[in-house]
Tab-separated table of C-alpha atoms and ligand atoms in Angstrom:
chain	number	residue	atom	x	y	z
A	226	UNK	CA	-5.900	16.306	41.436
A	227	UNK	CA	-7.198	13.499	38.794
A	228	UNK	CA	-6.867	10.233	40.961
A	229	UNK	CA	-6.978	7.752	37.880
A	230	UNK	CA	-3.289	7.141	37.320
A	231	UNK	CA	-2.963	6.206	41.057
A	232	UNK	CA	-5.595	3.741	40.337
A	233	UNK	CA	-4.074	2.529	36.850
A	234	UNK	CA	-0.761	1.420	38.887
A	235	UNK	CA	-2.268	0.383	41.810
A	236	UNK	CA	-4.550	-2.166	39.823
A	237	UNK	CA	-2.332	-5.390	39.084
A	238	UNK	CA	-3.222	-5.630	35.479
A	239	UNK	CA	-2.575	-9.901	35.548
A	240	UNK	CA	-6.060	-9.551	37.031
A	241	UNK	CA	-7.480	-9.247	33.266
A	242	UNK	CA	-5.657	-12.623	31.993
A	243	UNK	CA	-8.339	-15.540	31.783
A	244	UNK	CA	-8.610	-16.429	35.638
A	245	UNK	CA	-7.886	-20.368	33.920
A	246	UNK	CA	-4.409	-19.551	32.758
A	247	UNK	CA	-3.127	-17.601	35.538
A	248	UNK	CA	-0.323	-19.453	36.559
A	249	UNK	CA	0.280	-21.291	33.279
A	250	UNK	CA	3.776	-21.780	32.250
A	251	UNK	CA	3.624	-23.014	28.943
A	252	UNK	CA	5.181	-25.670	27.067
A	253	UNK	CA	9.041	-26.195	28.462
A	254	UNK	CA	11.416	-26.658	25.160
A	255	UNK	CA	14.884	-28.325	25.156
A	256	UNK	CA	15.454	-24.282	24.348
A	257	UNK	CA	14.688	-22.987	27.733
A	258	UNK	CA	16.997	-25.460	29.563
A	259	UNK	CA	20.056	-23.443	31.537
A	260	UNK	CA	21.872	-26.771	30.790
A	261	UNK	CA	25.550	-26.706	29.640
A	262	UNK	CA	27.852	-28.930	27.517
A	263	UNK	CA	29.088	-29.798	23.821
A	264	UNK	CA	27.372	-32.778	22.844
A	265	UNK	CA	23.440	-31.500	22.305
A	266	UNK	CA	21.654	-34.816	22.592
A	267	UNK	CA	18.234	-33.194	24.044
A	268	UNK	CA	16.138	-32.544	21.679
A	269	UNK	CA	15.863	-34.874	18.846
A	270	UNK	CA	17.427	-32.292	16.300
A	271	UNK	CA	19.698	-34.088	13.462
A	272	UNK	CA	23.723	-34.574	14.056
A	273	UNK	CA	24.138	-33.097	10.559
A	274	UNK	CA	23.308	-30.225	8.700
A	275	UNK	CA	21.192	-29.958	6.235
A	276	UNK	CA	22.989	-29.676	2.722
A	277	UNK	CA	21.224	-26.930	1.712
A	278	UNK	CA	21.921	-25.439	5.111
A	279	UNK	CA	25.163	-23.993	4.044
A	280	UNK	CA	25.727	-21.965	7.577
A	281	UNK	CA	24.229	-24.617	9.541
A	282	UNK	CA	21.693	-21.923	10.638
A	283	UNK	CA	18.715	-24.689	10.911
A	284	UNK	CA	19.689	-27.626	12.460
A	285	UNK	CA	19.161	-26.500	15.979
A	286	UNK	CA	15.937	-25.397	17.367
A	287	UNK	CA	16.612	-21.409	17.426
A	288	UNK	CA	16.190	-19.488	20.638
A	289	UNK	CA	12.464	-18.771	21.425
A	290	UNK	CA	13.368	-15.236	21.798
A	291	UNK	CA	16.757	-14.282	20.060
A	292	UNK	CA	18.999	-12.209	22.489
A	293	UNK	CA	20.420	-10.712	19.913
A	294	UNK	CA	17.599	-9.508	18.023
A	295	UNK	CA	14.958	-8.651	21.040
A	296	UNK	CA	18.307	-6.295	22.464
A	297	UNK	CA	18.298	-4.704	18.731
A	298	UNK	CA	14.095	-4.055	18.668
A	299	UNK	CA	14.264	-2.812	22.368
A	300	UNK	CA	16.789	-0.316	21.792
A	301	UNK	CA	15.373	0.871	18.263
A	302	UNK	CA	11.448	1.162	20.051
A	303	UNK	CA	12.839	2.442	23.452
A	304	UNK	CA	11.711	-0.503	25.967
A	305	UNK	CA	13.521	-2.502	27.916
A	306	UNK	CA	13.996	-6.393	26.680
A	307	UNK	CA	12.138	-7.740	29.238
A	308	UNK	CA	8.743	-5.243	28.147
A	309	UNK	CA	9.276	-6.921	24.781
A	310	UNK	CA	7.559	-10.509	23.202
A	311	UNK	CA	9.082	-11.129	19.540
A	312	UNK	CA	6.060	-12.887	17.417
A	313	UNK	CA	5.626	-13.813	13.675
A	314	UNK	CA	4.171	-10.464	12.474
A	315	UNK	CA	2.168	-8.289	15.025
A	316	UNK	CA	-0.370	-10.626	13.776
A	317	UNK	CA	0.565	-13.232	16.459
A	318	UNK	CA	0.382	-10.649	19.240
A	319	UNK	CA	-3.028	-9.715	18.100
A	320	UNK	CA	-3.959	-12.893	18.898
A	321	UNK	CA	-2.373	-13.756	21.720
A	322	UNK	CA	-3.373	-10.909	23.315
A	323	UNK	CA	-7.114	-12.123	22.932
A	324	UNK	CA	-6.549	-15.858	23.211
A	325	UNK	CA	-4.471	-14.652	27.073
A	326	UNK	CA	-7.316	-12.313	27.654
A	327	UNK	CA	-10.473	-13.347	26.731
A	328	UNK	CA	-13.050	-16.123	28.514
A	329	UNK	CA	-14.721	-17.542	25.374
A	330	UNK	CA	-18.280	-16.278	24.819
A	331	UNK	CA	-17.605	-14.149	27.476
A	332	UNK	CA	-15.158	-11.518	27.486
A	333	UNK	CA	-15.249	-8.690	24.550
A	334	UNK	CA	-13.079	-7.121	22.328
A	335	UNK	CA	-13.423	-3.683	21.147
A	336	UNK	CA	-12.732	-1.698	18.074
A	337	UNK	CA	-13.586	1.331	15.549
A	338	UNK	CA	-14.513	0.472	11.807
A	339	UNK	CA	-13.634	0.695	9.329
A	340	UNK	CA	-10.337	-0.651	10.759
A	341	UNK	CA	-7.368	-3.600	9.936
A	342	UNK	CA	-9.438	-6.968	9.913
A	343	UNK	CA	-6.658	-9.217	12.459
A	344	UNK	CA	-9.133	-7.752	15.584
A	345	UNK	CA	-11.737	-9.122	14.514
A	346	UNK	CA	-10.637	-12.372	13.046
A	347	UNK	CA	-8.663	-13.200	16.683
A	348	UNK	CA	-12.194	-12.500	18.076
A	349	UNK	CA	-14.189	-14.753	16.145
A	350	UNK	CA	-11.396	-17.524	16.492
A	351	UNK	CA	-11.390	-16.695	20.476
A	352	UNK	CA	-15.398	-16.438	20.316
A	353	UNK	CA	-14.724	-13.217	22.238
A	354	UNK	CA	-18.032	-10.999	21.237
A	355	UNK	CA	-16.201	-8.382	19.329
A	356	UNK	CA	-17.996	-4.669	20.136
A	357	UNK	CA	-17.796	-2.209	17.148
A	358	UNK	CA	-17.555	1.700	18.226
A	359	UNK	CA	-17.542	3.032	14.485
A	360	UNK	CA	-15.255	5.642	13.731
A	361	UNK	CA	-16.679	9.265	12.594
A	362	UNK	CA	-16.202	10.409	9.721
A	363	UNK	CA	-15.709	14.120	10.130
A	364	UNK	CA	-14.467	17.217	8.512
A	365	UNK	CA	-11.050	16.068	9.450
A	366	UNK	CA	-11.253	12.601	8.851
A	367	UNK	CA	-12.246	9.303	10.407
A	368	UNK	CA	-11.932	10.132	14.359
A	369	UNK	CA	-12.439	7.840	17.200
A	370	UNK	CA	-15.461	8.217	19.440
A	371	UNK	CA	-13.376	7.941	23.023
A	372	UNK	CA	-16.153	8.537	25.513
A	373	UNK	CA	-18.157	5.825	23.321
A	374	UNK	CA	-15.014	3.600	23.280
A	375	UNK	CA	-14.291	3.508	26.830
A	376	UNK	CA	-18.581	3.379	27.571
A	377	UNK	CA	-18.720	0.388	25.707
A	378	UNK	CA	-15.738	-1.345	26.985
A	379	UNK	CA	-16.851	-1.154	30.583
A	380	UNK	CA	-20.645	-1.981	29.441
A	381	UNK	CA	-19.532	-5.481	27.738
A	382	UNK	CA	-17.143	-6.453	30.135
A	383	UNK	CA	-14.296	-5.956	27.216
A	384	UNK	CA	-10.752	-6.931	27.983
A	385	UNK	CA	-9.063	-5.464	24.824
A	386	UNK	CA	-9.713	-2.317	23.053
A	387	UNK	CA	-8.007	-1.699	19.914
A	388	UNK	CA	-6.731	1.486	18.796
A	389	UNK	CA	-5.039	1.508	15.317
A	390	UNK	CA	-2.799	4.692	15.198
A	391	UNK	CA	-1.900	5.534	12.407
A	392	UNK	CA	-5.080	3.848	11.362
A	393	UNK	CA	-5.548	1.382	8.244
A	394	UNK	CA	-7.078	2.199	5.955
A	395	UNK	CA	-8.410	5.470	7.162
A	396	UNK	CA	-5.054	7.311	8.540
A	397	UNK	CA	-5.205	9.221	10.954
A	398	UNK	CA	-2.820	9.264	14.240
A	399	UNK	CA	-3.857	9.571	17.612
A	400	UNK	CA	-2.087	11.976	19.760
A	401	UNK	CA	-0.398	10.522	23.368
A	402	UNK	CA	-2.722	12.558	25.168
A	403	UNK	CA	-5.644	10.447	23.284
A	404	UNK	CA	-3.906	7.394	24.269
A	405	UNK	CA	-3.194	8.389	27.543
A	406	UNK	CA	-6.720	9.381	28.325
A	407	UNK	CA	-8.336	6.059	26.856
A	408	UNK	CA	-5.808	4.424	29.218
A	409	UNK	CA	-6.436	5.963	31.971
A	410	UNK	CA	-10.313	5.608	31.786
A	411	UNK	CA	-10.034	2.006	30.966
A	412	UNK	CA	-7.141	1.263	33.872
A	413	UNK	CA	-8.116	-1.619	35.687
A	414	UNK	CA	-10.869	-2.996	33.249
A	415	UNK	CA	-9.310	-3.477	29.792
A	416	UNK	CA	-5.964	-3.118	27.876
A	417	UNK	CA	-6.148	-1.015	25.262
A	418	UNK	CA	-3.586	-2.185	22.307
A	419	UNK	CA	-2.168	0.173	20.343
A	420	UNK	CA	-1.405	-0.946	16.406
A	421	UNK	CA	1.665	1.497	15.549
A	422	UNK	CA	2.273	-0.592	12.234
A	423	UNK	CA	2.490	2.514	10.875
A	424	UNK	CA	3.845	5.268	13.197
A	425	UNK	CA	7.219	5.355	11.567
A	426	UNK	CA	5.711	7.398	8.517
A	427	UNK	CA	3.501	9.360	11.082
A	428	UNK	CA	4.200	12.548	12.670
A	429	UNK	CA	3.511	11.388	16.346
A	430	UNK	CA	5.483	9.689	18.295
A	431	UNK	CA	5.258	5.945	19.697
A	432	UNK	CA	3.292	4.988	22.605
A	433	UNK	CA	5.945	3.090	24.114
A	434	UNK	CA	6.933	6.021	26.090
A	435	UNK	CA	3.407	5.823	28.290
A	436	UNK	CA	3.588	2.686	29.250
A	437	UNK	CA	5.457	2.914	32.334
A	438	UNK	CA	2.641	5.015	33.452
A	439	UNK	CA	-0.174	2.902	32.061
A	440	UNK	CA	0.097	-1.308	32.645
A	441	UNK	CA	-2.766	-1.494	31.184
A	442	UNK	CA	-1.409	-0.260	27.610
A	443	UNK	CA	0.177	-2.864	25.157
A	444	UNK	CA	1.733	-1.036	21.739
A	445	UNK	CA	2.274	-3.254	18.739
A	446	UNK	CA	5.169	-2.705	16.488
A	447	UNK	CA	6.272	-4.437	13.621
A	448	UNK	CA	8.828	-4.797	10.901
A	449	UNK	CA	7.040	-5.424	7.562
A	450	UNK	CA	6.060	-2.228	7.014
A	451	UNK	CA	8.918	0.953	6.888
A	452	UNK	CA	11.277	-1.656	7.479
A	453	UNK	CA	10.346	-3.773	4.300
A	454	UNK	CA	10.811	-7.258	5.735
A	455	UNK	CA	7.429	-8.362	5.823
A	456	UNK	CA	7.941	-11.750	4.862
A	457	UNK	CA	10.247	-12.218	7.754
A	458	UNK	CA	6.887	-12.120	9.620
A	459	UNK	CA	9.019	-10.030	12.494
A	460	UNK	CA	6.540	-8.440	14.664
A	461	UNK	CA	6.256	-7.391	18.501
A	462	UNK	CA	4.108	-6.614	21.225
A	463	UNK	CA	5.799	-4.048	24.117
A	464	UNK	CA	3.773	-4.163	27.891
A	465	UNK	CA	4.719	-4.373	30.916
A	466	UNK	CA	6.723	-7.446	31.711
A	467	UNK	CA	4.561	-9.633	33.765
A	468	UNK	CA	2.436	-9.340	30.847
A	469	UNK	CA	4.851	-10.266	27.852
A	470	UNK	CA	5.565	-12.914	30.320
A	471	UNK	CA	2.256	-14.425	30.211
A	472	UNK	CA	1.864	-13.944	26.264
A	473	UNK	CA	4.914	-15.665	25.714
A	474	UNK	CA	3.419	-18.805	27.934
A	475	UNK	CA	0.403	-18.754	25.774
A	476	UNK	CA	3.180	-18.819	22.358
A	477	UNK	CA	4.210	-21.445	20.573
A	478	UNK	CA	7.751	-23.404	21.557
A	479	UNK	CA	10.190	-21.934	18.840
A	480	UNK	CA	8.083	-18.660	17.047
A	481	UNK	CA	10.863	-17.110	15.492
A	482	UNK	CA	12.316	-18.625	12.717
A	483	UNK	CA	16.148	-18.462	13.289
A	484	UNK	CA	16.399	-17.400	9.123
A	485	UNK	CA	14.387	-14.050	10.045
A	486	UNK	CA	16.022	-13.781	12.953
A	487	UNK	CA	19.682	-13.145	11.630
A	488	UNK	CA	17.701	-11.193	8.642
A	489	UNK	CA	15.710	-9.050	10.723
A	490	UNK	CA	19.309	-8.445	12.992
A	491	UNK	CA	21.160	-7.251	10.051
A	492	UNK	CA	18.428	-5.114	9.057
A	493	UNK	CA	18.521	-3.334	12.058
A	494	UNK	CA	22.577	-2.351	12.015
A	495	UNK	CA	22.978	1.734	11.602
A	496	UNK	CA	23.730	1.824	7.664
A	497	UNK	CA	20.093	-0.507	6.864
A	498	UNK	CA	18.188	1.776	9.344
A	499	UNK	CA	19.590	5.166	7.934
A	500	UNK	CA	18.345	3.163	4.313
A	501	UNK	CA	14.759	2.708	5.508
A	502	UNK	CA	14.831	6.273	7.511
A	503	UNK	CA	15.270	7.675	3.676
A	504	UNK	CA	12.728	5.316	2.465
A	505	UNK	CA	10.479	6.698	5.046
A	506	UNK	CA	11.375	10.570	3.734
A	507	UNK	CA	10.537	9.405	0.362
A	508	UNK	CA	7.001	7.929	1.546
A	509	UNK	CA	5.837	11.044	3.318
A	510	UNK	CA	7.082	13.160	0.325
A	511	UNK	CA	5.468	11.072	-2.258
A	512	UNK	CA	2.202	10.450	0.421
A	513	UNK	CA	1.791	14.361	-0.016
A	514	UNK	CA	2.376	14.808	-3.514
A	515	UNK	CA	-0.245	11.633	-4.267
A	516	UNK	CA	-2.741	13.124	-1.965
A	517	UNK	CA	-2.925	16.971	-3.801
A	518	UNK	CA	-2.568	15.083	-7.410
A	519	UNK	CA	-5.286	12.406	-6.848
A	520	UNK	CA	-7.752	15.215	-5.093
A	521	UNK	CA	-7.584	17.392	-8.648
A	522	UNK	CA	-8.497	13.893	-10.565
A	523	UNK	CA	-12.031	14.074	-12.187
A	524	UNK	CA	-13.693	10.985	-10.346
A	525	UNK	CA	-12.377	11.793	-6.886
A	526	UNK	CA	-14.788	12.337	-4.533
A	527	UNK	CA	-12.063	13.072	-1.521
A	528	UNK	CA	-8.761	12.408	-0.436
A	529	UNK	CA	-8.074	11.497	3.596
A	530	UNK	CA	-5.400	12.924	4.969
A	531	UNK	CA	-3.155	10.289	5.876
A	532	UNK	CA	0.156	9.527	8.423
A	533	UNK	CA	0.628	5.810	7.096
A	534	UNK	CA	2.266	4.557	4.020
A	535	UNK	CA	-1.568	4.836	1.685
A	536	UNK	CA	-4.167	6.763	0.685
A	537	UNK	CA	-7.684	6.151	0.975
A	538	UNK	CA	-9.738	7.784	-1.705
A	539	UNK	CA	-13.248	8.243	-2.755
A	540	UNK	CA	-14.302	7.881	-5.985
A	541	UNK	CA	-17.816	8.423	-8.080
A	542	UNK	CA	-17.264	5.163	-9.301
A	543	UNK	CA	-14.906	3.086	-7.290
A	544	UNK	CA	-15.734	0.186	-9.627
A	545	UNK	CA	-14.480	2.433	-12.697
A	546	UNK	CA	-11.441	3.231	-10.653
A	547	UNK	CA	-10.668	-0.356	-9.774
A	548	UNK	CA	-10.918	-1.876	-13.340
A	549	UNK	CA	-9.251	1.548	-14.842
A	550	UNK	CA	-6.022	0.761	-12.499
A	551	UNK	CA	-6.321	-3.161	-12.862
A	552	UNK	CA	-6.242	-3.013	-16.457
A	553	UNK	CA	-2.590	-1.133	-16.814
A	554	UNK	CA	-1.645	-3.859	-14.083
A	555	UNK	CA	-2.054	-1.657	-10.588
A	556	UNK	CA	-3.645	-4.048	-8.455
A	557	UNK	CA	-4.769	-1.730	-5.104
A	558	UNK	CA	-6.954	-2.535	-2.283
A	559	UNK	CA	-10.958	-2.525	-2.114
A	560	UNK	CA	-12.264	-0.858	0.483
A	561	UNK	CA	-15.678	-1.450	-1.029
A	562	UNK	CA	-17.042	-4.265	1.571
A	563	UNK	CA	-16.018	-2.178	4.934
A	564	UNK	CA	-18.272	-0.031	6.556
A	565	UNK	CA	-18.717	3.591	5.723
A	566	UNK	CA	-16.203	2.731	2.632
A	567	UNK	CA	-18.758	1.819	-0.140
A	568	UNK	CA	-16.809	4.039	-2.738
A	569	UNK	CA	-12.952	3.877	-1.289
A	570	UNK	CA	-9.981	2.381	-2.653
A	571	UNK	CA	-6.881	2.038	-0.397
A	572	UNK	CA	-3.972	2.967	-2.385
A	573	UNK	CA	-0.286	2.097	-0.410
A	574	UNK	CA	2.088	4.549	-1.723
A	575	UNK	CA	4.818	3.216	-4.016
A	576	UNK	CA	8.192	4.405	-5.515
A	577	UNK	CA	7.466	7.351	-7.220
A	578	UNK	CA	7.624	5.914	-10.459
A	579	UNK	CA	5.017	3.545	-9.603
A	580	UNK	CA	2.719	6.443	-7.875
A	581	UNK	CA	3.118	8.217	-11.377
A	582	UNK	CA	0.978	4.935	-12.753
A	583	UNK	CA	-1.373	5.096	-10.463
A	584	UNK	CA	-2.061	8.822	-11.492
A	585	UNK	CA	-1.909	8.307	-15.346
A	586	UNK	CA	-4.487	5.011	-15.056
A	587	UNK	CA	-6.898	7.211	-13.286
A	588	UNK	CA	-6.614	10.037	-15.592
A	589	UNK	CA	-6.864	7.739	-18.428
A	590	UNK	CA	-10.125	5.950	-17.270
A	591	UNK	CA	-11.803	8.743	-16.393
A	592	UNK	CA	-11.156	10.192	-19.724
A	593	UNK	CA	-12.404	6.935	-21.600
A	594	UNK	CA	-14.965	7.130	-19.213
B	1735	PMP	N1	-1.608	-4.009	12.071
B	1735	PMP	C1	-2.023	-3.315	11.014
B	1735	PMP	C2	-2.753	-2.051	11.236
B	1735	PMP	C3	-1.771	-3.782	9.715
B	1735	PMP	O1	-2.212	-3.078	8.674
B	1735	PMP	C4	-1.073	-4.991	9.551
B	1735	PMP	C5	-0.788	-5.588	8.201
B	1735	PMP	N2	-1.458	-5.155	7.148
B	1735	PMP	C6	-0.667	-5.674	10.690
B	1735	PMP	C7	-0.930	-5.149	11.933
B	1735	PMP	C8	0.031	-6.981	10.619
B	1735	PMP	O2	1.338	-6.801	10.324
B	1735	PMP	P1	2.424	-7.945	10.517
B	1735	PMP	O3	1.734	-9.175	11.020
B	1735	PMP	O4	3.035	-8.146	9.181
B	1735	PMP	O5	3.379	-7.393	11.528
């Protein structure tokens, strides 16, 4: 018998916050008062509305964590409230998770390139030395390298390893049993974050559903992406609770914008979410259809498969590509500056109409060409 899980829950995984904040309760807002009564005089808020406030939606400090909405995002991702920290974008979890975990100059955080840039921005801010396990790029795609992952995590002292799954901008999913394992081997010594931005147009499942087995495991989730309310900056981070407790210490007062709130609540009722569940279908039909039409493009080196909402492609001449799509007014992403990417674009699917531009601009430059 494998004894690591009995080690993963026997380890209390508060032992990886910053030894100086255990203990630290945060800031204590009007807010989080149990205090009762009908004349709010406690917080320096206005009497009156604001005129443009038409439902008087702003002229109270809004709950640090909306009931309402963290009930709504811990039924839809399967967690209970509690396991649950509501941030602006999953962004602000990113970095709370490093600012709660990591001693400055001391304490590392680890990822795979070519990967979503938040990790290591959060580092640099933190001054956490940030470890880079590059990807491989293999028949199959860009892989991770786990034994290398979890040998470098335990070698620099690393408190977070990040795992982007479905990965940006490379795409590829990790299974639960790749999570799992990472987890296990890093129980006790590091969290390992999982970045589902994406998972909703992925075949595999969530995370979520490991971490009552792993405390060490933290899954990121967010709503600007299948759910299309990105500027509602709704995003969240799902751990075990004594965890999410100490991340929202480290949080500011009132993060959730009561606006986004009631937004991000009505876009969660059944007849939105059947809306972006088709929106989803139409994504991972379209995400197909771009990938075998873009792969029989003169100029296109290769294709990655991918589970997330884009493509990454490989060109002869990227720069060609860029302009040839720029000048029809198809502005896409330049991989050109990451590592291993020196000849990728990033191309998020669109409506179909929009993916037909894409293909037309391509076919047209490389015919001028
Ligand atoms: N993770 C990944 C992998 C992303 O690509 C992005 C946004 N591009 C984010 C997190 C941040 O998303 P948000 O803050 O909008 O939730």
């Amino acid at each position: 018998m494998n004894a690591s899980p009995a080690n993963a829950t026997d380890s209390n995984v508060l032992d990886l916050i910053r030894p100086d904040l255990r203990g630290f309760g945060g800031y204590k807002s009007a807010r989080t008062e149990t205090l009762r009564g009908d004349v709010w005089l406690n917080a320096n808020e206005s009497a009156w509305s604001n005129p443009a406030d038409a439902g008087a939606l702003c002229q109270r400090y809004p709950e640090p964590q909306p009931m309402a909405l963290r009930a709504a995002l811990a039924d839809l991702y399967g967690c209970a409230a509690e396991q649950l920290l509501i941030g602006r974008g999953s962004d602000e979890a990113i970095d709370l998770l490093v600012r709660a975990l990591c001693v400055p100059g001391r304490d590392g955080v680890v990822i795979s390139s070519p990967v979503f840039g938040m990790y290591a921005v959060s580092a640099r801010l933190q001054d956490a030395p940030l470890i880079d396990v590059p990807l491989r790029d293999t028949e199959r795609g860009f892989e991770p390298d786990p034994d290398a992952l979890v040998a470098a995590a335990l070698a620099n002292r690393a408190r977070l390893v990040f795992l982007c799954s479905p990965t940006n901008p490379t795409g590829r999913a990790c299974t639960l049993e790749e999570i799992a394992g990472l987890a296990e081997r890093l129980a006790g010594r590091a969290l390992l974050v999982v970045d589902e931005a994406y998972v909703e147009f992925s075949d595999v499942p969530s995370a979520t559903s490991l971490i009552a087995r792993f405390p060490n495991l933290v899954v990121l989730r967010t709503l600007s992406k299948a759910h299309a309310l990105a500027a509602a900056r709704i995003g969240v981070a799902i751990a075990a609770k004594e965890l999410i407790a100490v991340l929202r210490a480290c949080q500011a007062p009132y993060p959730v914008p009561a606006p986004c709130a009631e937004l991000a609540l009505a876009g969660l009722a059944p007849v939105a979410l059947a809306q972006t569940r088709e929106r989803v279908a139409v994504v991972r039909r379209e995400r197909a259809r771009m990938r075998d039409a873009l792969a029989t493009l003169p100029g296109v080196r290769r294709v990655y498969p991918s589970q997330g909402n884009y493509l990454l492609v490989r060109f002869d001449d990227a720069d060609r590509a860029f302009a040839a799509l720029l000048s029809t007014g198809v502005v896409v992403r330049d991989q050109r500056a990451a590592p291993q990417l020196g000849d990728a674009l990033r191309i998020s699917i669109g409506s179909p109409e929009q993916n037909d531009r894409v293909l037309s601009a391509l076919a047209v430059g490389e015919a001028a060409a």
